[in-house]
Coordinates of C-alpha atoms in Angstrom, one line a residue:
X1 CA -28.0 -71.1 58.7
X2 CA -30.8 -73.5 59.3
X3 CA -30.9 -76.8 61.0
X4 CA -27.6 -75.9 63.3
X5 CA -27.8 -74.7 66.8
X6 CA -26.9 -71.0 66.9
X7 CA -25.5 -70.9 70.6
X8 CA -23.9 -67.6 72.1
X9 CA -20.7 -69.5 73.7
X10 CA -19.2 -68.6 76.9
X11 CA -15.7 -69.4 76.5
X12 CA -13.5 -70.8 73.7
X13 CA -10.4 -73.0 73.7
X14 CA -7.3 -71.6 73.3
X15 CA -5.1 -74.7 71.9
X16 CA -1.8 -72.8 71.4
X17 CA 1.6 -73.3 70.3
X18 CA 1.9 -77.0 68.5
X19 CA 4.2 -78.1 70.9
X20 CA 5.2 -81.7 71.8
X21 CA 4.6 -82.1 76.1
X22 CA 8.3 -83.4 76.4
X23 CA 9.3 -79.8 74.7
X24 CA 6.6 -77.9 76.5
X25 CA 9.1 -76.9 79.7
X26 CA 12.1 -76.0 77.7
X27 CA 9.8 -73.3 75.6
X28 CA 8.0 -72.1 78.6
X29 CA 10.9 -71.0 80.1
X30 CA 12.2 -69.4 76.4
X31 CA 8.9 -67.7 76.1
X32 CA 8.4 -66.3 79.9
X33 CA 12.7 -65.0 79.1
X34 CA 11.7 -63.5 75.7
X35 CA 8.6 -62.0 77.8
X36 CA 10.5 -60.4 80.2
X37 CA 13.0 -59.5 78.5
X38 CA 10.1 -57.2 76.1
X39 CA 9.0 -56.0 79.6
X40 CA 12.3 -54.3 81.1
X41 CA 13.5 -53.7 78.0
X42 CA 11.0 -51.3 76.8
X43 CA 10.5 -50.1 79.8
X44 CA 14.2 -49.3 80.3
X45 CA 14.0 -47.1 77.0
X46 CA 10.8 -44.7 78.4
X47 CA 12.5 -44.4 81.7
X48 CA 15.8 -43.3 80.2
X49 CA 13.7 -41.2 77.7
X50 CA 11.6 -39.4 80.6
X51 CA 14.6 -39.1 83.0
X52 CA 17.0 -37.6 80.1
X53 CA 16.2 -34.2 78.6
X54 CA 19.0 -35.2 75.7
X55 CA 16.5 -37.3 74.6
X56 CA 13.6 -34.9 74.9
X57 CA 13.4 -35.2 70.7
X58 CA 10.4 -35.2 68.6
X59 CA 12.6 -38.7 67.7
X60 CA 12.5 -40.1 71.0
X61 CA 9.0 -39.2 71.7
X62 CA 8.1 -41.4 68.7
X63 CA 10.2 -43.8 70.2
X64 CA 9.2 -43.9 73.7
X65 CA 5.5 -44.1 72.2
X66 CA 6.8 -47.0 70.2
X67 CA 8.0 -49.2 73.5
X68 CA 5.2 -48.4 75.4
X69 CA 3.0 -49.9 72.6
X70 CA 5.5 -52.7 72.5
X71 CA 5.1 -53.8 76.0
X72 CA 1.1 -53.9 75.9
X73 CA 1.6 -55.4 72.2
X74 CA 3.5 -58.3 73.5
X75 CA 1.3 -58.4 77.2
X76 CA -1.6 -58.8 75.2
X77 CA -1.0 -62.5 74.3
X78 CA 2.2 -63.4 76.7
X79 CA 0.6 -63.8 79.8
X80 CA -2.1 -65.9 78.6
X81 CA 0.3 -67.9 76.2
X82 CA 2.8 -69.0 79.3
X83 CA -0.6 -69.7 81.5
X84 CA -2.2 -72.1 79.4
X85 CA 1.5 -73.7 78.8
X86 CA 1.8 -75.0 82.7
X87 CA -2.0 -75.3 82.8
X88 CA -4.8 -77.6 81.8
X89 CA -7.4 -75.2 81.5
X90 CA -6.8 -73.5 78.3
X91 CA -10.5 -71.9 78.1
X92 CA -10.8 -68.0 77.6
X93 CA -14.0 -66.4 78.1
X94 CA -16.2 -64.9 75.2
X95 CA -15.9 -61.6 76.9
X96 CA -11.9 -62.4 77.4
X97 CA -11.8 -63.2 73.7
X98 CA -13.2 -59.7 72.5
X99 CA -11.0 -58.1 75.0
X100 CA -7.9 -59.7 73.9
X101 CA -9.0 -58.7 70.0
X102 CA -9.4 -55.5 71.0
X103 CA -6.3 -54.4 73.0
X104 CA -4.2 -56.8 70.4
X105 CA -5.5 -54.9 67.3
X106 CA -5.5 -51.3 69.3
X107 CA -1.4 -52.2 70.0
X108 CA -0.5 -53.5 66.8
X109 CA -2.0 -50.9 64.5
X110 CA -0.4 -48.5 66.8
X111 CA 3.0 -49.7 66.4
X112 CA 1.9 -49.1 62.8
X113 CA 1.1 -45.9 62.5
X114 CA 4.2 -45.0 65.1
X115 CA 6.7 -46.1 62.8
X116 CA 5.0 -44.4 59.7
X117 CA 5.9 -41.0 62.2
X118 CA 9.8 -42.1 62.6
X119 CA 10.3 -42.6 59.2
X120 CA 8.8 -38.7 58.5
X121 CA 11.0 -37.8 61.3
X122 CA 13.8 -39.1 59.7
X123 CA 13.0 -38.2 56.2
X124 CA 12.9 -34.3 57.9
X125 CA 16.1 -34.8 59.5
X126 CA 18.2 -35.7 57.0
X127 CA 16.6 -34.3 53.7
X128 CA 15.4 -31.1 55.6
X129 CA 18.5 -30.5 58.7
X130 CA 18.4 -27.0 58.7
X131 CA 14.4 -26.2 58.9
X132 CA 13.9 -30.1 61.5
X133 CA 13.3 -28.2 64.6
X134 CA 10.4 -25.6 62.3
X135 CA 9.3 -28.3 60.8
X136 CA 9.2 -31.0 63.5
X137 CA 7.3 -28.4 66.2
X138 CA 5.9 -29.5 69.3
X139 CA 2.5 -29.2 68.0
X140 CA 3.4 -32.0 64.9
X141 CA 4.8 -33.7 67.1
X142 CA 1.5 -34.1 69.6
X143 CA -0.4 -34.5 66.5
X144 CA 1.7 -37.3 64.9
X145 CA 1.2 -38.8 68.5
X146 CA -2.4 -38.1 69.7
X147 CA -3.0 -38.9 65.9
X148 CA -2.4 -43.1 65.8
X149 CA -3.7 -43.0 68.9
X150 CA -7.1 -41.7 68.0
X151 CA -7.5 -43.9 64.8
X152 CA -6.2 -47.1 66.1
X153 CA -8.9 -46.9 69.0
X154 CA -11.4 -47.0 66.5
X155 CA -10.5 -49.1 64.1
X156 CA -10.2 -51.4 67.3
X157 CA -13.8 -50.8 68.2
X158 CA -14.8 -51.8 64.5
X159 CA -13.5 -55.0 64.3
X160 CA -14.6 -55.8 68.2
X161 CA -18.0 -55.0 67.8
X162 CA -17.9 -56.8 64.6
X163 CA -16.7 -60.0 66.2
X164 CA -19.9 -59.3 68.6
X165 CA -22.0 -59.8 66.5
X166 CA -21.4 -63.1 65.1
X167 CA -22.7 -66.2 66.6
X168 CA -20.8 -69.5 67.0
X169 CA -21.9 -73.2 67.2
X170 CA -20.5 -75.9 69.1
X171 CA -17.1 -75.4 67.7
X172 CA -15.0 -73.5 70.6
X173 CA -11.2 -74.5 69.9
X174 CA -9.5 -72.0 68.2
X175 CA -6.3 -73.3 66.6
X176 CA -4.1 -70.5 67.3
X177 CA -2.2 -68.6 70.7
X178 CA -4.9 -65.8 71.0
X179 CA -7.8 -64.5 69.8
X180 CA -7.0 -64.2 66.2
X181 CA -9.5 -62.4 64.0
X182 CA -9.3 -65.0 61.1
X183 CA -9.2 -67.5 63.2
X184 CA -12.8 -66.6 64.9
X185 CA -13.9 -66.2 61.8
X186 CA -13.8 -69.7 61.2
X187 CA -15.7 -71.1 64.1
X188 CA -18.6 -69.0 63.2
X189 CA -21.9 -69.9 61.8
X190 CA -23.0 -66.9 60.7
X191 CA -22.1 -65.0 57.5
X192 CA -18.8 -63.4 57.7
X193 CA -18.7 -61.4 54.3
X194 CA -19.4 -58.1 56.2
X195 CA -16.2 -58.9 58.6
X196 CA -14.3 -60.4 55.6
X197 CA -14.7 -57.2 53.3
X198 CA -14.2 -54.9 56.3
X199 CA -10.9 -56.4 56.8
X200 CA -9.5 -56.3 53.6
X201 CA -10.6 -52.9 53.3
X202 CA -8.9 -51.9 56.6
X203 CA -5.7 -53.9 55.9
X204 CA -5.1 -51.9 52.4
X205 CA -5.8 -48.8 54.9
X206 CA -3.5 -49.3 57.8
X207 CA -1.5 -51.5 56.8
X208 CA -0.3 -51.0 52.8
X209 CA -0.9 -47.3 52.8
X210 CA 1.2 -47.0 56.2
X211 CA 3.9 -49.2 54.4
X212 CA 3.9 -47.1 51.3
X213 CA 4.3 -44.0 53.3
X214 CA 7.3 -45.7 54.6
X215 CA 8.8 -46.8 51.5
X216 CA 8.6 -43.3 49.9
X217 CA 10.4 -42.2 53.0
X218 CA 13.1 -44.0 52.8
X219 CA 13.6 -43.8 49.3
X220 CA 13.7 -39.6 49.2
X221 CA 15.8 -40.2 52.2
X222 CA 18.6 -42.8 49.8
X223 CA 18.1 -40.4 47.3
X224 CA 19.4 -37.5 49.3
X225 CA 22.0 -39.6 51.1
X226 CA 23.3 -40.1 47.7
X227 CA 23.7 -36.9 46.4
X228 CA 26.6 -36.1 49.8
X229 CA 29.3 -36.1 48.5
X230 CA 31.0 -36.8 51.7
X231 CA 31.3 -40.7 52.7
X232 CA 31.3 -40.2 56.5
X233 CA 28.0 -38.4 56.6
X234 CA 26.5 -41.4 53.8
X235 CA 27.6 -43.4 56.8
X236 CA 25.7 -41.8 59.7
X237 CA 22.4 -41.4 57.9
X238 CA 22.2 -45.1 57.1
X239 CA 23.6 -45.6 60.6
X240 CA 20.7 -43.3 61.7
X241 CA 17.9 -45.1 59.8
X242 CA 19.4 -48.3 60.3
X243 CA 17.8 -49.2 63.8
X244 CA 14.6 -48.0 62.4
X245 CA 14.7 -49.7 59.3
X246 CA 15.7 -53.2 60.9
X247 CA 12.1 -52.7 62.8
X248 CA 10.1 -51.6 60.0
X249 CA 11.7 -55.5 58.1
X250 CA 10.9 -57.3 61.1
X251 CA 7.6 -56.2 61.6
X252 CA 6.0 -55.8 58.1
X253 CA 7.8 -58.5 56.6
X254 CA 5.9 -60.8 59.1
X255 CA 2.5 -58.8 59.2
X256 CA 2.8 -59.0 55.0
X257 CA 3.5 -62.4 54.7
X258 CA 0.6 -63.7 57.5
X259 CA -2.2 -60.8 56.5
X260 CA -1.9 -60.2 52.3
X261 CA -1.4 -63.6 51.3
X262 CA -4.1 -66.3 50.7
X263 CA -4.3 -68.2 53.4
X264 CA -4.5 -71.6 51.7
X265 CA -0.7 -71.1 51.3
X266 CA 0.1 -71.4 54.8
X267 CA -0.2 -74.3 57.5
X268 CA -1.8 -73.1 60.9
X269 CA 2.3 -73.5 62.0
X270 CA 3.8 -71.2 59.8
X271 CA 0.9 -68.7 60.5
X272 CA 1.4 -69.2 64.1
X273 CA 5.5 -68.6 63.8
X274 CA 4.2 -65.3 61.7
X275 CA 2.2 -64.2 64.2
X276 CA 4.7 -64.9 67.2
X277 CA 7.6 -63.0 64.9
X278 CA 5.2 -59.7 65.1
X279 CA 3.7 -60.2 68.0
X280 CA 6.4 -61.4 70.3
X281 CA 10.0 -61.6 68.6
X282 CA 9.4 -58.2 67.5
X283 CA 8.7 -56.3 70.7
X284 CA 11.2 -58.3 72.5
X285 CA 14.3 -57.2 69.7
X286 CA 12.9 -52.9 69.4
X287 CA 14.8 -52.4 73.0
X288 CA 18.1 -54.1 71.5
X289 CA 17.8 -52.7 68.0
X290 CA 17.6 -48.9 69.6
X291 CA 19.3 -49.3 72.5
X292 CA 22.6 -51.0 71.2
X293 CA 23.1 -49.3 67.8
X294 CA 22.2 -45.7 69.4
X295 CA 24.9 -44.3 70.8
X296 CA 22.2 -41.6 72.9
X297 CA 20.5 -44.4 74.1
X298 CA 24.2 -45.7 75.6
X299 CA 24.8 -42.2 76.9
X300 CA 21.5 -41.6 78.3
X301 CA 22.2 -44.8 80.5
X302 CA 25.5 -43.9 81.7
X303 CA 23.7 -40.2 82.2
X304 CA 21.4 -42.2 84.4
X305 CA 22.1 -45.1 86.3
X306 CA 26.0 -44.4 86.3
X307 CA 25.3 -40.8 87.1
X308 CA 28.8 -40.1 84.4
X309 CA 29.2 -37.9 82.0
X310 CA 28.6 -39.4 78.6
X311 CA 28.8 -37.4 74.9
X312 CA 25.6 -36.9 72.9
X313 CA 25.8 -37.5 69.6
X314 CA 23.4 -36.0 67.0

């Protein structure tokens, strides 16, 4: 653009949650609970995970994979969030910025792609018992792991180094909690069709097809539930899925309805309580959802830290 000041900035404004000062105390000390309560939560679950060989499942190596990205999901965007609530200085460097995009977008597509893996683990379990342990071998398993891991690193460095090369103008206040990719977008003066058509592209990619995958899952896996004749074992599949499909709700439902609708139908609060539900509630709820309707997660911590004998249940 011509006739406007193309200035590389050195920090940007991080104006956060719109929260009235009387109320500001009140959530800080909701948020840093919430925070916390992510943190020893999922970090309870890979302890228990490590420390039990019960759990030493293809289905709790997805799951352990699952809190860990949790934890640096939500400590991606906590820290700084409860910072700049009890501070005045809500600045964040250019550098911190394009950090912050990349770790946030590296931990959220990889909570992605790790439930895509539990659904297939639980599509194999229930449609497939007899041939789960061929099917689901060690070196799936790695793969389904190493896998996400690999693509989401990438697709990380993409949008990063596609952030990098935009330049911004005087305009530094981004009207969000964290470096938010649309949000950026906004405040720069360069042409953004490039980043624009790379993200839609990418969403339908990691985002719809993942979904899909998970949809078609769950549907073989309802179809096969209902061809049992037997009502108790109708009951434990769904009570197997159920944890994992509460998650799968939680976090789509929120990443759909912020991500693949036009943004002109939403205020900058509701997109900032749609990006808190995936980005916070979410990660803070996984340990609860697992831990308290999974009876192996509830033996594995009497195994543990009660040192008593506990039943396993399949």
């Amino acid at each position: 653009m011509t006739g406007r000041n193309q200035t590389t900035l050195s920090e940007f404004l991080l104006l956060g949650l719109p929260i009235e000062s009387e109320h500001r105390n009140p959530f800080y000390v909701l948020f840093l609970a919430m925070y916390v309560t992510t943190v020893l939560g999922n970090l309870l679950i890979i302890v228990l995970i490590c420390l039990d060989p019960h759990l030493h499942t293809p289905m709790y190596l997805f799951l352990s994979n699952l809190s860990f990205s949790d934890l640096c999901f939500s400590s991606v965007t906590m820290p700084k969030l409860l910072q700049n609530m009890q501070s005045q200085d809500l600045s964040i460097s250019y550098a911190g910025c394009l950090t912050q995009i990349y770790f946030f977008m590296l931990f959220g597509d990889l909570e992605d792609f790790l439930l895509v893996a539990m659904a297939y683990d639980r599509y194999v379990a229930i449609c497939f018992p007899l041939h789960y342990t061929t099917i689901m071998s060690p070196r799936l398993c790695l793969f389904l792991v190493v896998l996400p891991w690999v693509l989401t690193t990438f697709h990380a460095l993409l949008h990063t180094l596609l952030m990098a090369r935009l330049h911004f103008c005087a305009d530094n206040v981004i009207t969000h909690f964290f470096c938010d990719l649309s949000a950026l977008m906004k405040l720069s003066c360069s042409d953004t069709r490039v980043n624009e058509l790379v993200i839609f592209i990418m969403v339908g990619l990691v985002i719809v097809i993942p979904f899909l995958l998970i949809i078609m899952s769950y549907a073989r896996i309802v179809s096969s539930i209902l061809k049992v004749p037997s009502v108790r074992g109708i009951c434990k599949a769904f009570s197997t899925c159920g944890s994992h499909l509460t998650v799968v709700s939680l976090f789509y439902g929120s990443v759909i309805g912020l991500y693949l609708c036009p943004s002109s139908n939403h205020s900058t609060v509701k997109e900032t309580v749609m990006a808190m539900m995936y980005a916070v509630v979410t990660p803070m709820l996984n340990p609860f959802i697992y831990s308290l309707r999974n009876r192996d997660m509830k033996g594995a911590l009497g195994r543990v830290f009660c040192r008593k004998k506990a039943p396993f249940s399949l």
